[in-house]
mmCIF file of N, CA, C and O in Angstrom:
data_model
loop_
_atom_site.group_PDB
_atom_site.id
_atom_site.type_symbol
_atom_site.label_atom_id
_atom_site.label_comp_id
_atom_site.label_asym_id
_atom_site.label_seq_id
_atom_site.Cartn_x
_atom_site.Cartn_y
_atom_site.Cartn_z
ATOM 1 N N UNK A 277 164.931 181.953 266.365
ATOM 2 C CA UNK A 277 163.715 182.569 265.818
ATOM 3 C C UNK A 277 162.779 181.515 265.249
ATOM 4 O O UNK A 277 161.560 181.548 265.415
ATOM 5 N N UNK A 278 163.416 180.593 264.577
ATOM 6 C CA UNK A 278 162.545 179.287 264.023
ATOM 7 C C UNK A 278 162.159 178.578 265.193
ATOM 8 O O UNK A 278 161.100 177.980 265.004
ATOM 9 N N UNK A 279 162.581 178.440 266.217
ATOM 10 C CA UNK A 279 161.443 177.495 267.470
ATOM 11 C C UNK A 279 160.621 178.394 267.503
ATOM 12 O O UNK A 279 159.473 178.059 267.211
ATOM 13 N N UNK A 280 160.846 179.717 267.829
ATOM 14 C CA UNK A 280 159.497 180.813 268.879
ATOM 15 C C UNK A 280 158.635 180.768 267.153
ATOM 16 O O UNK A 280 157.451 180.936 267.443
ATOM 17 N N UNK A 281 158.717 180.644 265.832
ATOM 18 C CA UNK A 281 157.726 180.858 264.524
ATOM 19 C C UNK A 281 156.974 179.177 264.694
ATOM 20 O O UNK A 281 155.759 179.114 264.504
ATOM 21 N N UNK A 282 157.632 178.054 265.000
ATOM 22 C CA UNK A 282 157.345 177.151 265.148
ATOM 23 C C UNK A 282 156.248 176.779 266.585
ATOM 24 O O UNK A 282 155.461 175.840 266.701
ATOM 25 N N UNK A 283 156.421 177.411 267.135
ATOM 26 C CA UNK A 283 155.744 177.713 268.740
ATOM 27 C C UNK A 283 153.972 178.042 268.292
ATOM 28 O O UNK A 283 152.915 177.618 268.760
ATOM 29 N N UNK A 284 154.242 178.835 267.361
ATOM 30 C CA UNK A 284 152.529 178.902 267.331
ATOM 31 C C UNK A 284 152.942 180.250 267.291
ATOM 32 O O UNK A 284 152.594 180.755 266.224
ATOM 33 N N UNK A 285 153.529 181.014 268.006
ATOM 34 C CA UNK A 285 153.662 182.488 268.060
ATOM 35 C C UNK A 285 153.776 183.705 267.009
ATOM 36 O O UNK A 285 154.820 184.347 266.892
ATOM 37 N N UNK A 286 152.654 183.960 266.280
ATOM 38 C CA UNK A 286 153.305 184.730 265.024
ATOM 39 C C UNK A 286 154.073 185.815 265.097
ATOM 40 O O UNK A 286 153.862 186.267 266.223
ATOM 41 N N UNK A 287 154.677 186.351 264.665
ATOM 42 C CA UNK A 287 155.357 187.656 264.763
ATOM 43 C C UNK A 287 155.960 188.562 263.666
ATOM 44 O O UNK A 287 156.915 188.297 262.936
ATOM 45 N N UNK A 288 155.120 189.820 263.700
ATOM 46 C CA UNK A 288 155.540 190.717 262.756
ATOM 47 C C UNK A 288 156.661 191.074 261.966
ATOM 48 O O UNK A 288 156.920 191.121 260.764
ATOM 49 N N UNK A 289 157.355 191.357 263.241
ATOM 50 C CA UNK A 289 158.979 191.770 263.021
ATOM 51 C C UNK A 289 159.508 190.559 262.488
ATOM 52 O O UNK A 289 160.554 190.911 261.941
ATOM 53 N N UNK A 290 159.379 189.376 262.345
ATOM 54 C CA UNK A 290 160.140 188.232 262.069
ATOM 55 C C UNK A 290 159.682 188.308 260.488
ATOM 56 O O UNK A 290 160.429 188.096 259.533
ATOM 57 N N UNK A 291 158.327 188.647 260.427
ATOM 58 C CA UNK A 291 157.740 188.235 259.056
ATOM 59 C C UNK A 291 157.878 189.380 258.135
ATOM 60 O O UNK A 291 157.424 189.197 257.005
ATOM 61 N N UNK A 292 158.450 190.603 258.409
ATOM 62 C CA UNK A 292 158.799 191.926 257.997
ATOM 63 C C UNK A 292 160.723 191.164 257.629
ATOM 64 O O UNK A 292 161.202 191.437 256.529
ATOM 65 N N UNK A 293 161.291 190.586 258.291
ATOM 66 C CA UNK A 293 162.367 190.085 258.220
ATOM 67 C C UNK A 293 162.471 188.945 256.320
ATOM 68 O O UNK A 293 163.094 188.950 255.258
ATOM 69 N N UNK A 294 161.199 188.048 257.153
ATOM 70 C CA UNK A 294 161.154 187.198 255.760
ATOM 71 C C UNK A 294 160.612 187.943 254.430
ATOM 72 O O UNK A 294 161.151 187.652 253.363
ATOM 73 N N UNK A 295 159.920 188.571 254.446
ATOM 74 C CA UNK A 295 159.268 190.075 253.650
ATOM 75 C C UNK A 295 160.522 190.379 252.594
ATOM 76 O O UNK A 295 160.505 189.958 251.438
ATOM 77 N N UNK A 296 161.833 191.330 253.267
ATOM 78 C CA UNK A 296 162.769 191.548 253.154
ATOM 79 C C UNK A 296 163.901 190.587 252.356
ATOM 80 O O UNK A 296 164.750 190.999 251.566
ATOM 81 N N UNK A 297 163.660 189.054 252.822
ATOM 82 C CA UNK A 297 164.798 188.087 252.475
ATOM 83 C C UNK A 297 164.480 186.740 251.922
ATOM 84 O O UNK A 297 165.287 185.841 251.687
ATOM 85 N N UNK A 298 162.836 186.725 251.699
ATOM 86 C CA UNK A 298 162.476 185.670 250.855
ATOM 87 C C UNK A 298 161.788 186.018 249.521
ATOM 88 O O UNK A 298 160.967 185.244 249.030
ATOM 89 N N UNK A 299 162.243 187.609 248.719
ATOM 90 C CA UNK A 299 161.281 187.553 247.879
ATOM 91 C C UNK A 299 160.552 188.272 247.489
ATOM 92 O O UNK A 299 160.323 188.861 246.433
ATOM 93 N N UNK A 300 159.996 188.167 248.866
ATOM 94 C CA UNK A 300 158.072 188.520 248.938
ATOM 95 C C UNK A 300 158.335 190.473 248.003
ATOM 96 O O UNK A 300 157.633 190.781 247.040
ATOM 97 N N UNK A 301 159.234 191.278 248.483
ATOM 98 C CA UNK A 301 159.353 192.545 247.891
ATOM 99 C C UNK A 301 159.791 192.470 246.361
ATOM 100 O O UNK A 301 159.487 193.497 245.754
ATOM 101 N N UNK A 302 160.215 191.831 245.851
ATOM 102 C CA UNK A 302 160.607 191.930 244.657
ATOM 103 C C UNK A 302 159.156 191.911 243.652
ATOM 104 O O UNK A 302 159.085 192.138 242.445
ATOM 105 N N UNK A 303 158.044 191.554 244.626
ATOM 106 C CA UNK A 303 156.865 191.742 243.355
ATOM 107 C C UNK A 303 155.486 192.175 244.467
ATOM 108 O O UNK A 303 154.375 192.235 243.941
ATOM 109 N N UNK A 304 155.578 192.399 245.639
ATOM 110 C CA UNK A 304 154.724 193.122 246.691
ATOM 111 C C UNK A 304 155.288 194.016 247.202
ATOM 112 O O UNK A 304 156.395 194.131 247.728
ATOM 113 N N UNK A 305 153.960 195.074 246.918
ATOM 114 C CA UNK A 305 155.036 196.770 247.883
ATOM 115 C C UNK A 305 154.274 196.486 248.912
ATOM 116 O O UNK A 305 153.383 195.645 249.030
ATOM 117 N N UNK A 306 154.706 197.269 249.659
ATOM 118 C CA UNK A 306 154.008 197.885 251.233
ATOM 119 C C UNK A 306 153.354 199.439 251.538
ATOM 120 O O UNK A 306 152.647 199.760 252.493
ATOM 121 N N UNK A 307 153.849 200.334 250.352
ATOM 122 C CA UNK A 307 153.418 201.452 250.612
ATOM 123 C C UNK A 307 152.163 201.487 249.298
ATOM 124 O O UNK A 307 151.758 202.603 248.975
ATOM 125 N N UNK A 308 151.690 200.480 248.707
ATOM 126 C CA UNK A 308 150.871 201.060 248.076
ATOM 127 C C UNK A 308 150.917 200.972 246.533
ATOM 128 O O UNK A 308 150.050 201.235 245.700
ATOM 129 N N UNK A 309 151.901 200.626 246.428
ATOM 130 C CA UNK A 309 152.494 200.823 245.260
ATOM 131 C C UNK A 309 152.195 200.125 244.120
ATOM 132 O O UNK A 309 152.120 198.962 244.515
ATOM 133 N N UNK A 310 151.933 200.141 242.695
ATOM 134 C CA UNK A 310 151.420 199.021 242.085
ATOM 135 C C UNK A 310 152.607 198.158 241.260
ATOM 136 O O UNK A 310 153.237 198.641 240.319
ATOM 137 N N UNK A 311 152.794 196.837 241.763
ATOM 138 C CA UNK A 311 154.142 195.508 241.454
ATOM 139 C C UNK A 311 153.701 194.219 240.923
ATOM 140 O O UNK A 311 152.489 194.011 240.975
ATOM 141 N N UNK A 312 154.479 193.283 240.404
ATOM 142 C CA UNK A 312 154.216 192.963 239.820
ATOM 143 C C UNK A 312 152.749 191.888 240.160
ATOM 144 O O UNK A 312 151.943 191.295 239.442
ATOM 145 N N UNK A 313 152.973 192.058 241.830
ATOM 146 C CA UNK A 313 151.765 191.159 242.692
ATOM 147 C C UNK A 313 151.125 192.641 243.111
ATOM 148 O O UNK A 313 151.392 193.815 242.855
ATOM 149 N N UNK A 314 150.051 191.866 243.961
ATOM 150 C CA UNK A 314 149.493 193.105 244.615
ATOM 151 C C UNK A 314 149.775 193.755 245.650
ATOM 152 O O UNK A 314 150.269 193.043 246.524
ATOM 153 N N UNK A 315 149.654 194.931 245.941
ATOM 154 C CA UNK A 315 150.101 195.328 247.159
ATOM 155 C C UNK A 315 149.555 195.218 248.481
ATOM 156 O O UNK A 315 148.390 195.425 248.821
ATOM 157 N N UNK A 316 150.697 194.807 249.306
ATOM 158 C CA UNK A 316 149.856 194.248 250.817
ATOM 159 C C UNK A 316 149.547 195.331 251.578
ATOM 160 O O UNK A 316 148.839 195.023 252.536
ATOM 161 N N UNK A 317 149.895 196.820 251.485
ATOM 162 C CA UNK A 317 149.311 197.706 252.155
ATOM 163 C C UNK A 317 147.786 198.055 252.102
ATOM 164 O O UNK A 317 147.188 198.278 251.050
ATOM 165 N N UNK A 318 147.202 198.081 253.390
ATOM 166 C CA UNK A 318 145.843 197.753 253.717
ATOM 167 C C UNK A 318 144.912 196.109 252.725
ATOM 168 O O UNK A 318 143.822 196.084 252.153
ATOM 169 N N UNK A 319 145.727 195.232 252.877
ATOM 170 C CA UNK A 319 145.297 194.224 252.117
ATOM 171 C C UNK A 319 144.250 193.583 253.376
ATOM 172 O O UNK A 319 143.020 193.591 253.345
ATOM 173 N N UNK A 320 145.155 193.020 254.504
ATOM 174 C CA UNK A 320 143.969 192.507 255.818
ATOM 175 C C UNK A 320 142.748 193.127 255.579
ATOM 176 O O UNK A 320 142.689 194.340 255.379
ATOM 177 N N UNK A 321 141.558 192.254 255.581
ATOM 178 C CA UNK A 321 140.739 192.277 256.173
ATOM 179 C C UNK A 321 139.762 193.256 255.097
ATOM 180 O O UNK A 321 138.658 193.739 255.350
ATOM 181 N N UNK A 322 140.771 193.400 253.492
ATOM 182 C CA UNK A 322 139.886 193.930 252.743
ATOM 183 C C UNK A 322 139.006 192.850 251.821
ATOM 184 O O UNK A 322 138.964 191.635 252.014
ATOM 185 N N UNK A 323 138.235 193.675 250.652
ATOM 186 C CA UNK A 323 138.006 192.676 249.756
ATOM 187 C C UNK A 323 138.503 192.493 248.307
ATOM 188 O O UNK A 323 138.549 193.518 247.627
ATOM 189 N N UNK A 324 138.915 191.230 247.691
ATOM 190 C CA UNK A 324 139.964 190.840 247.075
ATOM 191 C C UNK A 324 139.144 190.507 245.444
ATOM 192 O O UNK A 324 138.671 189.424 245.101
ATOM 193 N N UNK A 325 139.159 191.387 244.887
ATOM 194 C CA UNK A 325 138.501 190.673 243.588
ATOM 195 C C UNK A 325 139.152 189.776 242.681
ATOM 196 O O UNK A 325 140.024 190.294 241.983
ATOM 197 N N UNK A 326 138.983 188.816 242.559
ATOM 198 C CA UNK A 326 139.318 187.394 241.932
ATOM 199 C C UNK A 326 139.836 187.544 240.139
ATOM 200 O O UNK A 326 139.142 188.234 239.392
ATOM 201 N N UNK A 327 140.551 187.137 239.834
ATOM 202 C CA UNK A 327 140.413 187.093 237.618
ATOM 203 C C UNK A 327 138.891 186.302 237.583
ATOM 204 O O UNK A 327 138.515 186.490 236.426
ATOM 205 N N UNK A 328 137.825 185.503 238.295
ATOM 206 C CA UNK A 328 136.877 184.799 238.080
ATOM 207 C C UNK A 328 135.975 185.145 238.140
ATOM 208 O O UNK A 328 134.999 184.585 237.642
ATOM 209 N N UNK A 329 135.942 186.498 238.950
ATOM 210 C CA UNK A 329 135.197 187.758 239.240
ATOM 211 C C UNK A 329 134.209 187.448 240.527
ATOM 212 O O UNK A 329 133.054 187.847 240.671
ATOM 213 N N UNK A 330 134.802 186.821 241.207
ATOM 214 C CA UNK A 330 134.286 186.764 242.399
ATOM 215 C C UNK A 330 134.845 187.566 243.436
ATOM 216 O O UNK A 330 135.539 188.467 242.966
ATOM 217 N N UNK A 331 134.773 187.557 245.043
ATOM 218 C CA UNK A 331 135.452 188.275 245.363
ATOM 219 C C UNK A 331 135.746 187.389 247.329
ATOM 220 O O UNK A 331 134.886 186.970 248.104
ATOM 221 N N UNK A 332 136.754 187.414 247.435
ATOM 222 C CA UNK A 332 137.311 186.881 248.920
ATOM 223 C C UNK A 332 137.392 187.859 249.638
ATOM 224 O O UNK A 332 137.721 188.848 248.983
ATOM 225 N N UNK A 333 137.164 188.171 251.298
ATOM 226 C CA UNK A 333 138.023 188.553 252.052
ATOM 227 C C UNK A 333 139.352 187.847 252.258
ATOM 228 O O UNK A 333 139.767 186.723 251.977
ATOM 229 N N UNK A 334 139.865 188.912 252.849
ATOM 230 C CA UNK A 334 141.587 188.846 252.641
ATOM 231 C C UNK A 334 141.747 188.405 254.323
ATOM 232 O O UNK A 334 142.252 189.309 254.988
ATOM 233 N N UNK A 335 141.473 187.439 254.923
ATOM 234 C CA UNK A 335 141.718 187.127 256.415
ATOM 235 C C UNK A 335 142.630 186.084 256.573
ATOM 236 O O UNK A 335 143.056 185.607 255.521
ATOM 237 N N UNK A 336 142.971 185.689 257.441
ATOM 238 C CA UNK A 336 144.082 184.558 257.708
ATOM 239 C C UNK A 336 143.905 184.015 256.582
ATOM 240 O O UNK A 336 144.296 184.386 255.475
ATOM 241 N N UNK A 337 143.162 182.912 256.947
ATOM 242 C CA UNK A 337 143.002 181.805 256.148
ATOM 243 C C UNK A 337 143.156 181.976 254.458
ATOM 244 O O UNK A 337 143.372 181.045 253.681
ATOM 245 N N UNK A 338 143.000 183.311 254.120
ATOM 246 C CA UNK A 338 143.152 183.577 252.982
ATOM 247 C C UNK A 338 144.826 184.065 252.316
ATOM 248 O O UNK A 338 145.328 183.984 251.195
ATOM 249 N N UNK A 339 145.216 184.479 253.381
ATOM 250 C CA UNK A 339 146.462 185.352 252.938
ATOM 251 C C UNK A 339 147.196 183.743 253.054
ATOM 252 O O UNK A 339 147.598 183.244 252.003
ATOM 253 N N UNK A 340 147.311 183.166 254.021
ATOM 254 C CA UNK A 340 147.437 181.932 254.578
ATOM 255 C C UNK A 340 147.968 181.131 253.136
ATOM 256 O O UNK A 340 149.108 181.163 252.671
ATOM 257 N N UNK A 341 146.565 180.285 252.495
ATOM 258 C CA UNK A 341 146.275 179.801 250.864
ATOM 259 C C UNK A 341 147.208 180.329 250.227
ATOM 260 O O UNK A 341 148.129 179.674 249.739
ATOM 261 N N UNK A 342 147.092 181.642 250.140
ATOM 262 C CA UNK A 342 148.060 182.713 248.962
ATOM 263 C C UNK A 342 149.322 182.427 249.198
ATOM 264 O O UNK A 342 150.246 182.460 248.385
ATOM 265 N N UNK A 343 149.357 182.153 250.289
ATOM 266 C CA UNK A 343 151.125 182.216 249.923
ATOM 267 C C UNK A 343 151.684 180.282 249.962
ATOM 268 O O UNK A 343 152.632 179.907 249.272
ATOM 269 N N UNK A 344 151.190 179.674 250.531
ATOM 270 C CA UNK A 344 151.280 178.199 250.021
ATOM 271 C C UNK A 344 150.876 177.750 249.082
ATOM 272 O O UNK A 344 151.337 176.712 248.607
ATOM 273 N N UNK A 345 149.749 178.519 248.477
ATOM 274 C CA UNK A 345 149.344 177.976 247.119
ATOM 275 C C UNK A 345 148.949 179.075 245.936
ATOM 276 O O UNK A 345 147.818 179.192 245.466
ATOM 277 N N UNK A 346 149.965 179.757 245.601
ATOM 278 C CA UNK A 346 149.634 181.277 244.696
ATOM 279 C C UNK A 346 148.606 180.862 243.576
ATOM 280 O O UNK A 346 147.805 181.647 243.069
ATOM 281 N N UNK A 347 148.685 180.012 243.371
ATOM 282 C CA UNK A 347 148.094 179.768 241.909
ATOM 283 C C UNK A 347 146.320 179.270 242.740
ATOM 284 O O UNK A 347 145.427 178.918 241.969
ATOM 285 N N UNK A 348 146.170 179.291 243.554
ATOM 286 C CA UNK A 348 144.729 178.540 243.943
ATOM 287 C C UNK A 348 143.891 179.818 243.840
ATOM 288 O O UNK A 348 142.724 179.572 243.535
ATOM 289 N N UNK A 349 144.136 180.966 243.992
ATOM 290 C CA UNK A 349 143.186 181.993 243.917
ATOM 291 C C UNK A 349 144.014 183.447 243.315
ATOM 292 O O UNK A 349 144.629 184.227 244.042
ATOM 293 N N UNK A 350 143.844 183.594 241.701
ATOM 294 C CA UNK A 350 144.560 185.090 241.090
ATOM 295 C C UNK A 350 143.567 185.945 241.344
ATOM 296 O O UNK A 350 142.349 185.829 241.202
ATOM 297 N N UNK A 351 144.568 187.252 241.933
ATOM 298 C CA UNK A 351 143.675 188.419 241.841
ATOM 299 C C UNK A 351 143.085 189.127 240.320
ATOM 300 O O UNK A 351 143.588 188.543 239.359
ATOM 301 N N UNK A 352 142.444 189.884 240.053
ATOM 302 C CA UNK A 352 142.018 190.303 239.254
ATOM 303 C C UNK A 352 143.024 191.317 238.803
ATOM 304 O O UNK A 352 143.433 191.990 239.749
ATOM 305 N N UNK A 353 143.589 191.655 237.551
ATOM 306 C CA UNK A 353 144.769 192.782 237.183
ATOM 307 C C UNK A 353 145.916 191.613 237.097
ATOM 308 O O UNK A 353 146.626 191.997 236.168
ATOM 309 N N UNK A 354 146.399 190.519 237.536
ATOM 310 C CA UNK A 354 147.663 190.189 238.300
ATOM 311 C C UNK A 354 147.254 188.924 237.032
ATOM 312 O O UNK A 354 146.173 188.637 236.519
ATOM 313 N N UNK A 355 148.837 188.289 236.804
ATOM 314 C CA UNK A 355 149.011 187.290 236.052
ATOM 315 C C UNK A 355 148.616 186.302 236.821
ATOM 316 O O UNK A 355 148.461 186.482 238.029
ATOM 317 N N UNK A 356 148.339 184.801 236.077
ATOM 318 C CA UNK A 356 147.988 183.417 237.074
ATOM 319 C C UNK A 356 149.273 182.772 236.942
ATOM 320 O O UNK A 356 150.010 182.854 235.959
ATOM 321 N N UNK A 357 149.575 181.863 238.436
ATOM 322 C CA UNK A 357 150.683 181.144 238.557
ATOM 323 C C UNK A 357 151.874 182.714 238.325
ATOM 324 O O UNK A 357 152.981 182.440 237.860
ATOM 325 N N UNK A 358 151.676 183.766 238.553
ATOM 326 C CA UNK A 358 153.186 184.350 238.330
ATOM 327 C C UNK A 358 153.707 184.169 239.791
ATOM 328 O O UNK A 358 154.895 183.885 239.638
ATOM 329 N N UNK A 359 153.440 184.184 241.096
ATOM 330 C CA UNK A 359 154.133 183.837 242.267
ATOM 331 C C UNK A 359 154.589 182.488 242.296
ATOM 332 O O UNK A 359 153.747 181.606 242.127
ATOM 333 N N UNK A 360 155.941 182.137 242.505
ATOM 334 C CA UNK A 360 156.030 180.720 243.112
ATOM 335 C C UNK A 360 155.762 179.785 244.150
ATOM 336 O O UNK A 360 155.639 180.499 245.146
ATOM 337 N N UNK A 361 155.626 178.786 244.442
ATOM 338 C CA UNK A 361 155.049 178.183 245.401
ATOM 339 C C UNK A 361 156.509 178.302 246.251
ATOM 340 O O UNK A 361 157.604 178.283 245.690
ATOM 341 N N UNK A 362 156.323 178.423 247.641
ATOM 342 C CA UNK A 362 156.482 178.877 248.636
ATOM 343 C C UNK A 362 156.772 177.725 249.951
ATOM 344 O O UNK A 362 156.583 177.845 251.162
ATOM 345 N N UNK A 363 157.455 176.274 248.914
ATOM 346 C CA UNK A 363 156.483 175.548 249.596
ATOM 347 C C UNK A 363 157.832 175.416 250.900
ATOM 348 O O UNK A 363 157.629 174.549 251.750
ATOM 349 N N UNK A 364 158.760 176.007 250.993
ATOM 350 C CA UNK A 364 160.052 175.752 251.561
ATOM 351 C C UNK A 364 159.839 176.526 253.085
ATOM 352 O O UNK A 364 160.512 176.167 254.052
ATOM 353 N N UNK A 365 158.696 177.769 253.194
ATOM 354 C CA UNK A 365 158.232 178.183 254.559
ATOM 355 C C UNK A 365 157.865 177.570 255.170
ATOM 356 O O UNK A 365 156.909 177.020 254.622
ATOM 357 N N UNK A 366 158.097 177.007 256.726
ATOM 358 C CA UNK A 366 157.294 176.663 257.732
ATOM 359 C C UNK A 366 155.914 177.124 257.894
ATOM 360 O O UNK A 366 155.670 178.283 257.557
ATOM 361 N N UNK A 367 155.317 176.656 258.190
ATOM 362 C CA UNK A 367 153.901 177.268 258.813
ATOM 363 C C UNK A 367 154.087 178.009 259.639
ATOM 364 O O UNK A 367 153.219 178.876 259.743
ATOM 365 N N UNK A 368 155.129 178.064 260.517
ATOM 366 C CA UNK A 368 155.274 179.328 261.432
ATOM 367 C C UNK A 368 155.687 180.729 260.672
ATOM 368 O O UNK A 368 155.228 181.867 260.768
ATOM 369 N N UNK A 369 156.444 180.329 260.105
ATOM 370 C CA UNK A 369 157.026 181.477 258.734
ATOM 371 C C UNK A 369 155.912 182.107 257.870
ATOM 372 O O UNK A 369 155.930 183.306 257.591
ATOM 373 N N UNK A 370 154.828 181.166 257.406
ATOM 374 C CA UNK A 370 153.484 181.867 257.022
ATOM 375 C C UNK A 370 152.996 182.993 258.058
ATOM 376 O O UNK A 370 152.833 184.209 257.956
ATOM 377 N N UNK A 371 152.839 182.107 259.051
ATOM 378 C CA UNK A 371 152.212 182.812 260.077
ATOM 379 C C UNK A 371 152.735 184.175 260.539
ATOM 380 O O UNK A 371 151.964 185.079 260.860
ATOM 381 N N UNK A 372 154.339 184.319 260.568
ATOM 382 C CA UNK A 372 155.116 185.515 260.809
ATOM 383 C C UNK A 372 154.577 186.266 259.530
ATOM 384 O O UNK A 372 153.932 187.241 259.916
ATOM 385 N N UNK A 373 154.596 186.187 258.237
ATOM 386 C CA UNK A 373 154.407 186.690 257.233
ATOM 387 C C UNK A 373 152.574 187.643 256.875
ATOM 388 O O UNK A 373 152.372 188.646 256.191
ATOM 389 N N UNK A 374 151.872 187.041 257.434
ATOM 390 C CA UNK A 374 150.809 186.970 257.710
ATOM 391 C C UNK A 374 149.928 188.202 259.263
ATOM 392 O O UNK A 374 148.922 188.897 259.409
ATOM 393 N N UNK A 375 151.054 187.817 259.993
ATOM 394 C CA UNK A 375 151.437 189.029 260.990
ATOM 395 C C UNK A 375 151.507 190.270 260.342
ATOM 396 O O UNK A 375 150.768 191.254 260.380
ATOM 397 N N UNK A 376 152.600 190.012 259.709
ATOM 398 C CA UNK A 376 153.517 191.444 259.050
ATOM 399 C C UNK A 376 152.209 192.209 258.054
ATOM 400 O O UNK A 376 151.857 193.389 258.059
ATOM 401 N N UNK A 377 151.698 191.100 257.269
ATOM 402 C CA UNK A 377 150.927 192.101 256.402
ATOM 403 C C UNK A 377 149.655 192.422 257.124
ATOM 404 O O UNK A 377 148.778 192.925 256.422
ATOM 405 N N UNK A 378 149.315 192.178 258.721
ATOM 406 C CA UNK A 378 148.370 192.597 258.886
ATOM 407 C C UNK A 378 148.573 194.147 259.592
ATOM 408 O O UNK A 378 147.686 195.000 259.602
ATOM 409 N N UNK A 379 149.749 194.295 260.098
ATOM 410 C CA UNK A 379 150.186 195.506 260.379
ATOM 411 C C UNK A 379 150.639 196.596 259.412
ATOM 412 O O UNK A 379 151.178 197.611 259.853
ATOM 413 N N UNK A 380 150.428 196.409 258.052
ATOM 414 C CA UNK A 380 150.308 197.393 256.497
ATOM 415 C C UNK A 380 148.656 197.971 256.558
ATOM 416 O O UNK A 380 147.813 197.521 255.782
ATOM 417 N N UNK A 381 148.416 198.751 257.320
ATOM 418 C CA UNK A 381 147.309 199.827 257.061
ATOM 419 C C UNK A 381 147.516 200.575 255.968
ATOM 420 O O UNK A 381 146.713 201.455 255.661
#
């Protein structure tokens, strides 16, 4: 599974896998729910209000940042620095992860 995440190939099911076994649920729901992070259901492609009061879309490149670098951009409601850095994922492993939350409508 780590060559085909390493390949370039993102994939849902893999990143629904890491979802499950790195974490990521112990402080992100999927149905909506409010935890100790925010919730990734319908997060893609929305807009993200900042603690600085600005506001990001939520697209690759963004979800991307968030999870290699939690502390570079807090949402608004959500503590700063409470996610850990992440730094032990591959980039393909982002990328699976990144998949997964774009398929949370």
């Amino acid at each position: 599974a780590e060559a085909l995440a390493s390949a370039g190939k993102p994939d849902a099911t893999r990143g629904e896998k890491l979802y499950q076994e790195s974490g990521c649920k112990a402080c992100h729901s999927i149905d909506g729910a409010k935890g100790v992070g925010p919730t990734w259901k319908g997060l893609f492609e929305s807009q993200v209000k900042l603690a600085d009061g600005s506001s990001v879309l939520a697209d690759d490149a963004y979800l991307t940042e968030s999870i290699k670098l939690p502390g570079a951009k807090t949402v608004e409601g959500f503590p700063a620095n409470a996610m850990p850095a992440f730094g032990y994922l591959t980039d393909g492993q982002v990328a699976d992860l990144v998949a997964f939350i774009k398929t949370l409508k």
